[in-house]
Coordinates of C-alpha atoms and ligand atoms in Angstrom, one line a residue:
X297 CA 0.0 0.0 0.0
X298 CA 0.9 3.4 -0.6
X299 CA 0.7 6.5 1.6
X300 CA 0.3 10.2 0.1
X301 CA 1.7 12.8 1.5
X302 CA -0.1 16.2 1.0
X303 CA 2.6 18.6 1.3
X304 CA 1.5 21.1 -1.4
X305 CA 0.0 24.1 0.9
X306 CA 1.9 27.4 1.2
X307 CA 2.5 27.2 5.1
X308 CA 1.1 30.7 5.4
X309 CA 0.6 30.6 9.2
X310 CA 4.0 29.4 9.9
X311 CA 5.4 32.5 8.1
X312 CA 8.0 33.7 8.2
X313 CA 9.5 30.6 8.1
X314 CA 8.0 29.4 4.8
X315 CA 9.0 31.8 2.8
X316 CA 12.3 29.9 1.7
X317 CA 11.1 26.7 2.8
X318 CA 7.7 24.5 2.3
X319 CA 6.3 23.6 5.4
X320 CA 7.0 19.9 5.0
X321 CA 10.9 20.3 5.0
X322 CA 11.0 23.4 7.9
X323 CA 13.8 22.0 10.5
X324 CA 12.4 20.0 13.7
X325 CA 14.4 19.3 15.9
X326 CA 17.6 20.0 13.1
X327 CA 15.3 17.9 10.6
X328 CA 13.2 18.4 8.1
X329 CA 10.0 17.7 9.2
X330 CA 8.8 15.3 7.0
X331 CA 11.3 12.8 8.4
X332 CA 9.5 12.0 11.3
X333 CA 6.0 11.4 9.2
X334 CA 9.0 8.7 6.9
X335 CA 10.2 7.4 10.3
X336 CA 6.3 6.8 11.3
X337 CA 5.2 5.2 7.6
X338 CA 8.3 3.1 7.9
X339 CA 7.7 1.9 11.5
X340 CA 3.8 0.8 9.7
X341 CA 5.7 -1.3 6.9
X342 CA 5.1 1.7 4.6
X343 CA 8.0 2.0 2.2
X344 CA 6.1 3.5 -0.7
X345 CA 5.4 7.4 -0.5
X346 CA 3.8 9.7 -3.1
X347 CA 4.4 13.5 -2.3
X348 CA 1.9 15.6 -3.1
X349 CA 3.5 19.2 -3.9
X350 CA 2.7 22.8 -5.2
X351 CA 4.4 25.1 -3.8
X352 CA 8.7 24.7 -3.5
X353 CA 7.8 21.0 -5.1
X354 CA 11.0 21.2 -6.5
X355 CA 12.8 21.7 -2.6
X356 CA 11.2 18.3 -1.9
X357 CA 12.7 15.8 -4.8
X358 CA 16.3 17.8 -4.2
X359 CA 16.4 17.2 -0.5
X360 CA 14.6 13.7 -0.1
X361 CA 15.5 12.2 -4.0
X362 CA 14.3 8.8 -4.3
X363 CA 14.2 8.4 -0.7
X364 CA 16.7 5.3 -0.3
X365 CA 18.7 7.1 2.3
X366 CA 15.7 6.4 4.6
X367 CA 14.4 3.0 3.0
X368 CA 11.8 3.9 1.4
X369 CA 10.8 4.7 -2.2
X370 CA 9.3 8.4 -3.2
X371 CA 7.2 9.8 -6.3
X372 CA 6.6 13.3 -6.7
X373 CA 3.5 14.8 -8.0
X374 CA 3.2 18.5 -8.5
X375 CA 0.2 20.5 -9.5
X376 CA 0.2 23.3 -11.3
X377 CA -1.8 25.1 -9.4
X378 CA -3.2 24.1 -6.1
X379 CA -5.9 21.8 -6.5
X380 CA -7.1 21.3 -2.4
X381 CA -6.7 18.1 -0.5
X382 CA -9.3 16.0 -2.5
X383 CA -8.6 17.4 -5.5
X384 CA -4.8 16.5 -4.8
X385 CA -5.9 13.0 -3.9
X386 CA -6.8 12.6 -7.8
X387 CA -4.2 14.1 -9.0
X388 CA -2.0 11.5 -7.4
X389 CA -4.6 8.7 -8.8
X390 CA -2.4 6.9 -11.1
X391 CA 0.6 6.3 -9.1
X392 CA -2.0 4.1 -6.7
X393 CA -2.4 1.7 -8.9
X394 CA -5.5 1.0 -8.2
X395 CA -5.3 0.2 -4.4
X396 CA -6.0 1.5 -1.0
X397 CA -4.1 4.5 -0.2
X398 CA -3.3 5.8 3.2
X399 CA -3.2 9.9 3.2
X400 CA -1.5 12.1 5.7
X401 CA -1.5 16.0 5.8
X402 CA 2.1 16.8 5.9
X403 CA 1.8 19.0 9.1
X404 CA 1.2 16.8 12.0
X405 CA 3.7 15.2 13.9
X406 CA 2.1 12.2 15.8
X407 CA 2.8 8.4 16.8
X408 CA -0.5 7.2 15.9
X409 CA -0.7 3.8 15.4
X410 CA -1.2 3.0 11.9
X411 CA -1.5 -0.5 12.3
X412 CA -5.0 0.0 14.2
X413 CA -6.0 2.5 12.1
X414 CA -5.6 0.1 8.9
X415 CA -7.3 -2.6 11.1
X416 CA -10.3 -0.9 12.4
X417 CA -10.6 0.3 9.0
X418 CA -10.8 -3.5 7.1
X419 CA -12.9 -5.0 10.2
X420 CA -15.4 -2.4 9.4
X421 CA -15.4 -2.3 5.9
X422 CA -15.4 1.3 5.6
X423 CA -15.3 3.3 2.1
X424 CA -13.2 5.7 4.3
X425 CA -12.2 5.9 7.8
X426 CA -11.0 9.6 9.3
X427 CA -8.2 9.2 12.3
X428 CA -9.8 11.8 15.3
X429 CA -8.4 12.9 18.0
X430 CA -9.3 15.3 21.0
X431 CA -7.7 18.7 21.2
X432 CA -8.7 22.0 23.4
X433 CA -9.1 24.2 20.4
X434 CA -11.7 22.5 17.9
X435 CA -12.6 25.1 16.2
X436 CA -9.1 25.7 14.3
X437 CA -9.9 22.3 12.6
X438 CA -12.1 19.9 11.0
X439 CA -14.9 18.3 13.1
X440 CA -16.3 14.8 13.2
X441 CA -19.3 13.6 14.8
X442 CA -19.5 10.3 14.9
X443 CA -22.1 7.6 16.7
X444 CA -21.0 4.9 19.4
X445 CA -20.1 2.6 16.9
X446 CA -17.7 4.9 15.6
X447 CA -19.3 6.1 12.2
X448 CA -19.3 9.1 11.1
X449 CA -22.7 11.3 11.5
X450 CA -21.1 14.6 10.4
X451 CA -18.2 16.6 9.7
X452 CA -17.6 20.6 9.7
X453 CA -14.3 22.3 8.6
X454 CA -13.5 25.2 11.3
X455 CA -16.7 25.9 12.4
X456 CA -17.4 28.9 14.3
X457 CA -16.1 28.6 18.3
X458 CA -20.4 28.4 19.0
X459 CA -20.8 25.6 16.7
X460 CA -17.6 23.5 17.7
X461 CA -20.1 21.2 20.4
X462 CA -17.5 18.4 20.2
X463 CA -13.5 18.5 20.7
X464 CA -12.8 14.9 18.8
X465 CA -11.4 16.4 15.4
X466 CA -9.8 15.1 11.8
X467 CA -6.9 13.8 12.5
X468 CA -5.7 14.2 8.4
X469 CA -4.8 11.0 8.5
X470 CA -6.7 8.4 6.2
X471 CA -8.0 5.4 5.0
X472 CA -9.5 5.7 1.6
X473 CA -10.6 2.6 -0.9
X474 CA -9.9 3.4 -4.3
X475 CA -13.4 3.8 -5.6
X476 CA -13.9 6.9 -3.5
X477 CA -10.9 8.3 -5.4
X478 CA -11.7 7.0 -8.3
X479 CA -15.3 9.3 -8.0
X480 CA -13.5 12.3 -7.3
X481 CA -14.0 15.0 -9.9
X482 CA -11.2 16.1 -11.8
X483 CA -8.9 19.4 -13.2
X484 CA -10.2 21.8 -10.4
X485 CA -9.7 22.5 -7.1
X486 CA -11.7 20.1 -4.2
X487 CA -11.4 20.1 -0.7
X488 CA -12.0 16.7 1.0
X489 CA -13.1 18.0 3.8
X490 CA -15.3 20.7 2.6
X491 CA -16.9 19.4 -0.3
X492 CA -15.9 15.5 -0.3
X493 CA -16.2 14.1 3.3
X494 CA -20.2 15.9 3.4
X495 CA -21.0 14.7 0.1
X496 CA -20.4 10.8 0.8
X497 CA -22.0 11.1 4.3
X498 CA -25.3 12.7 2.5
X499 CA -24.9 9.9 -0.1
X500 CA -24.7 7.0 3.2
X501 CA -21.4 6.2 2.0
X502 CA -19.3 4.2 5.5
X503 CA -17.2 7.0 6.5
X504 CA -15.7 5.3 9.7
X505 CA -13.7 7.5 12.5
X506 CA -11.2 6.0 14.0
X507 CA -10.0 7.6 17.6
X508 CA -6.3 7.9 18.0
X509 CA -4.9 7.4 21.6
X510 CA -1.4 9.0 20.4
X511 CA 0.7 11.9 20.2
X512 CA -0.9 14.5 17.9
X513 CA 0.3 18.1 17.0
X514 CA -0.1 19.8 13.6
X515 CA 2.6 21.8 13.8
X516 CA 1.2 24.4 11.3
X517 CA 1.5 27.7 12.8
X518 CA 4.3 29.2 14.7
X519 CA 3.0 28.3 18.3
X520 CA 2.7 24.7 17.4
X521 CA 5.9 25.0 15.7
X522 CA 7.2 25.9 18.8
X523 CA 5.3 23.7 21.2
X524 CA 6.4 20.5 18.9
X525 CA 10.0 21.5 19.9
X526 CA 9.2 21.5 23.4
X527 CA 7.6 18.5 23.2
X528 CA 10.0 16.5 21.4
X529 CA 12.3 17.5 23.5
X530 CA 10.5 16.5 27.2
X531 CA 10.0 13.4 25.2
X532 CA 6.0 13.8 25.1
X533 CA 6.4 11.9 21.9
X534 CA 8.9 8.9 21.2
X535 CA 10.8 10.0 17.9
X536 CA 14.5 10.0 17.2
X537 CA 17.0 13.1 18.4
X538 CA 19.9 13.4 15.9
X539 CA 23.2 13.4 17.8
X540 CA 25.3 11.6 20.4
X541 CA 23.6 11.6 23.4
X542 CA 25.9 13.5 26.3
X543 CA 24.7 12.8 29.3
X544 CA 21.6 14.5 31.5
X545 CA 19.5 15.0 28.4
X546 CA 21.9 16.7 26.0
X547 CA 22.6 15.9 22.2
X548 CA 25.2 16.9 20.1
X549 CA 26.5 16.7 16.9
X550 CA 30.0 16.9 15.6
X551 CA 32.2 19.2 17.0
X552 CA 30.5 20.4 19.1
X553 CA 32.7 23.6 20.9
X554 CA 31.2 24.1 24.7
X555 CA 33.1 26.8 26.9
X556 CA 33.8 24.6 30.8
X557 CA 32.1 28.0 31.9
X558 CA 29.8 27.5 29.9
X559 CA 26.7 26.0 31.4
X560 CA 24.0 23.4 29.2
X561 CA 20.8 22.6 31.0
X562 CA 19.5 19.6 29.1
X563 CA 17.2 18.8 27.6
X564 CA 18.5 20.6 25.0
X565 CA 20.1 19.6 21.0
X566 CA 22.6 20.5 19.0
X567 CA 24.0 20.4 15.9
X568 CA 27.1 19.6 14.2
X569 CA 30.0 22.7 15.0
X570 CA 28.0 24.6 17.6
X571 CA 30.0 26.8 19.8
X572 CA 28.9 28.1 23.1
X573 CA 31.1 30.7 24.3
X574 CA 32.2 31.6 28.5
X575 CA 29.7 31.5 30.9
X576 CA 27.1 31.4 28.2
X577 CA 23.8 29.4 29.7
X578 CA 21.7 27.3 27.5
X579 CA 18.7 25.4 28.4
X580 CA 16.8 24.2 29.3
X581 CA 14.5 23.2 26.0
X582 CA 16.7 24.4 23.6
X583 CA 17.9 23.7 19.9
X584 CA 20.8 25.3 18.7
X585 CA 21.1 24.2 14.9
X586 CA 24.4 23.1 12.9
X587 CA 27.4 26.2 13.1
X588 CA 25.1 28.2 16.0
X589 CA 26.8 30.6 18.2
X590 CA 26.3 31.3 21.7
X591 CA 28.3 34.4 23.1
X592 CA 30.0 35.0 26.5
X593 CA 27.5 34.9 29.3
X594 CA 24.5 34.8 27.1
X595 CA 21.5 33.1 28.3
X596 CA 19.2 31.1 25.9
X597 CA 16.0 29.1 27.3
X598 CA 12.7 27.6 26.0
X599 CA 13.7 28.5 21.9
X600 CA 14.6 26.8 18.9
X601 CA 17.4 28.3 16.3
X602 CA 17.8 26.8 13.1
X603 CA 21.2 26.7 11.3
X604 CA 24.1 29.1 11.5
X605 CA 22.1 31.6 14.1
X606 CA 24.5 33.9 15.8
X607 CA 24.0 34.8 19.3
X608 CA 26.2 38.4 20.9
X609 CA 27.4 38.9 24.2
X610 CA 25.0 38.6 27.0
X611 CA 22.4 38.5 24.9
X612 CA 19.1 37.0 26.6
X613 CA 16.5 34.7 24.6
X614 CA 13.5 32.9 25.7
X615 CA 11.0 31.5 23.9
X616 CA 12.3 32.6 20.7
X617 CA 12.3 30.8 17.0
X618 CA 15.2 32.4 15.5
X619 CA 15.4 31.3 11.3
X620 CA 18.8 30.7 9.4
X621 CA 21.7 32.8 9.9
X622 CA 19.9 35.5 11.5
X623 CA 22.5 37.2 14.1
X624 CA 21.2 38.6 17.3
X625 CA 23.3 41.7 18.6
X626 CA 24.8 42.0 21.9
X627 CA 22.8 42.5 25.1
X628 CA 19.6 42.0 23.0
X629 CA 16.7 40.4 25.3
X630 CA 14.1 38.8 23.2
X631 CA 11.0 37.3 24.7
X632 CA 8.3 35.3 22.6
X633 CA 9.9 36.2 19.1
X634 CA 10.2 35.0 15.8
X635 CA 13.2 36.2 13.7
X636 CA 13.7 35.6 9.9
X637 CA 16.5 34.0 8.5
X638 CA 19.3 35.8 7.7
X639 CA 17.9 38.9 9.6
X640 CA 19.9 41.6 11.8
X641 CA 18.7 42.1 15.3
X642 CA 20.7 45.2 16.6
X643 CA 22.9 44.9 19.7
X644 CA 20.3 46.1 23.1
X645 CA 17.0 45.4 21.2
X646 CA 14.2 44.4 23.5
X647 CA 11.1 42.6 22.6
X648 CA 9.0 41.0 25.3
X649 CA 5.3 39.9 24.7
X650 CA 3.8 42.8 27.0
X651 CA 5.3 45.2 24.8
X652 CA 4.4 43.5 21.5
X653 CA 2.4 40.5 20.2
X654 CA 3.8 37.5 21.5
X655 CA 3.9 35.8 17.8
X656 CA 5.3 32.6 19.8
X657 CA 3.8 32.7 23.1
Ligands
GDD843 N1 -0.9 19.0 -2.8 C1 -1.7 19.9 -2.1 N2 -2.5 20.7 -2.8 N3 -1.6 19.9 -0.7 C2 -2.3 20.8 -0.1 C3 -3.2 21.7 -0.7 C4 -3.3 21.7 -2.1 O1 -4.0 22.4 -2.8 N4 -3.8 22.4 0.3 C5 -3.4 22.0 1.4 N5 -2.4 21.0 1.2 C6 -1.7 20.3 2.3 C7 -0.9 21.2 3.2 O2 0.4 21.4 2.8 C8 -1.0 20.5 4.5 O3 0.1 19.6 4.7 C9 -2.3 19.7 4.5 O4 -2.7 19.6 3.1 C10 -3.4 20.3 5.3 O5 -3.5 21.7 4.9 P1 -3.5 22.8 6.0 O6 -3.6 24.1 5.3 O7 -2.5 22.6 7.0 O8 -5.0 22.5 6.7 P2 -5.5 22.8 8.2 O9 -4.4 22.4 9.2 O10 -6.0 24.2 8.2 O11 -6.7 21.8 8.3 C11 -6.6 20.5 7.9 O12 -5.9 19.7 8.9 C12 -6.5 19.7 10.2 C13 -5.6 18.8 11.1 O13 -4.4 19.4 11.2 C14 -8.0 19.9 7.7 O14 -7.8 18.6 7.2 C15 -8.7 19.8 9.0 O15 -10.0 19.1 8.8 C16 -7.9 19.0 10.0 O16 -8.6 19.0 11.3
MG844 MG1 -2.4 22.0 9.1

């Protein structure tokens, strides 16, 4: 069986890191994200991915290629323009050939056991079966009633906070038989969940939901960006942490270049040539990614920094996101901040959530 991976959206709320980089590859963690959705299909006996791209398609074939450094074999299908999820679904209809196809949206990080999923989905025969799962803020997603036997009664994309009477939500991960693609109209844009999910439930098609117990985050916008960090890093979910571990909850890459004054409070990761100058404090919850540098007796807490970020002199970060090869003056103190790559913060900015929208917080 094949899994899709629709990976094809513009990554708008997680701006401003997508504007050089498609949501699917931003860094978690110091990689790209879509490893961990690979690591996850693989772990299922999934070794047969179709990507399903628009915009930076071309990002996704030069980073990933054929996909044998991870095991597994990868097509790439790019639209021309954005067709929506169902619409995508067709689009990638003749590289199924003809079979069952499991679809993921490329923004959620999760653990959910695909095995079950596929299970509960052959016991019941279903024409389609919608992972759920329960979340605080419904309203930001898709919602699925279903009865006790678990099929679906209804579904509403983002319905307004009054009408969002239910937390268990769409998952974006599928089940879906090939006849239900097959039906799918073609050459224009369709969303599955606004158009196609309501049209088979009016038309009694077996639409079954199927309730995750896992780990579940779409990491979409910049707080969940930042939240799947944290979490990763507590260990909330069980995925692999590049880098030696070293000791007390502490990864590192190659070459790593930590000051004896310098103080790490785990758990934090880094990359490959990170240097941390004097008296510099990291930690806790902290990435630092490849060539990031920490000056003398800065302090850096609750944030993640992709490659190359440059850190002055007792500088203080917290709960930051700070993109490629930005550099952060001296003495700056950031609070709740999202800085774009290559970017210049000057030396004594300060920028703490009462004083401006906390874009991270
Ligand atoms: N190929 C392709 N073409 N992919 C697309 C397109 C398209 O036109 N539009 C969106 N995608 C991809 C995005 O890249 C993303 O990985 C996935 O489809 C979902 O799109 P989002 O834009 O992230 O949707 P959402 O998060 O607002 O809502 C969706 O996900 C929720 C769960 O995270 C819906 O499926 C909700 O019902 C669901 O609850
Ligand atoms: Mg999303």
């Amino acid at each position: 069986m094949k899994a899709i991976i629709l990976a094809g959206g513009r990554g708008t709320r997680l701006r401003p890191l997508t504007y050089d980089t498609p949501k699917g590859l931003v860094p978690m963690v110091t990689r790209p994200f879509v490893e961990y959705q690979i690591d996850l299909l693989r772990a299922h006996g999934i070794h047969q991915i179709v990507f399903s791209l628009n915009y930076m398609a071309q990002e996704f074939s030069r980073r990933l290629q054929d996909g044998t450094r991870w095991g597994v074999s990868m097509e790439y299908v790019v639209e021309k323009a954005p067709l929506g999820t169902a619409g995508a679904m067709k689009n990638c209809e003749a590289r199924l050939d003809g079979e069952r196809a499991l679809v993921l949206n490329g923004d959620v990080l999760t653990d959910t056991d695909l095995g079950r999923l596929l299970a509960e989905h052959e016991e019941r025969g279903s024409d389609v079966t919608i992972t759920t799962v329960a979340v605080d803020d419904p309203a930001a997603y898709g919602l699925v009633l279903a009865d006790s036997t678990g099929l679906v009664t209804g579904f509403l994309e983002k319905p307004g906070w009054d009408e969002a009477a239910v937390n268990t939500i769409n998952a974006g991960i599928y089940v879906i038989e090939p006849w239900i693609i097959a039906d799918l109209p073609q050459g224009r844009e369709v969303s599955f969940e606004r158009e196609v999910i309501p049209a088979l439930l009016a038309r009694g098609a077996a639409v079954g939901a199927h309730a995750s117990r896992g780990y579940w985050l779409d990491i979409g916008t910049l707080r969940n960006y930042l939240k799947a960090h944290m979490d990763i890093l507590e260990r909330r979910i069980d995925v692999v942490i590049p880098g030696r571990k070293a000791g007390c909850g502490v990864w590192s890459g190659k070459n790593a270049a930590v000051h004896r004054t310098a103080r790490v409070t785990g758990p934090v990761v880094m990359g490959h040539n990170v240097a941390v100058q004097p008296r510099a404090e990291v930690g806790p919850r902290v990435v630092l990614g490849h060539g990031c540098h920490v000056g003398e007796g800065a302090h850096v807490s609750d944030s993640v920094f992709h490659d190359g970020v440059q850190v002055g002199r007792g500088a203080k970060v917290r709960r930051c996101i700070i993109a490629a090869a930005a550099r952060i003056g001296d003495a700056c103190c950031l609070d709740s901040m999202v800085v774009a790559s290559a970017s210049v913060v000057g030396a004594g900015t300060r920028v703490d959530p009462e004083l401006s929208a906390p874009v991270a917080g």
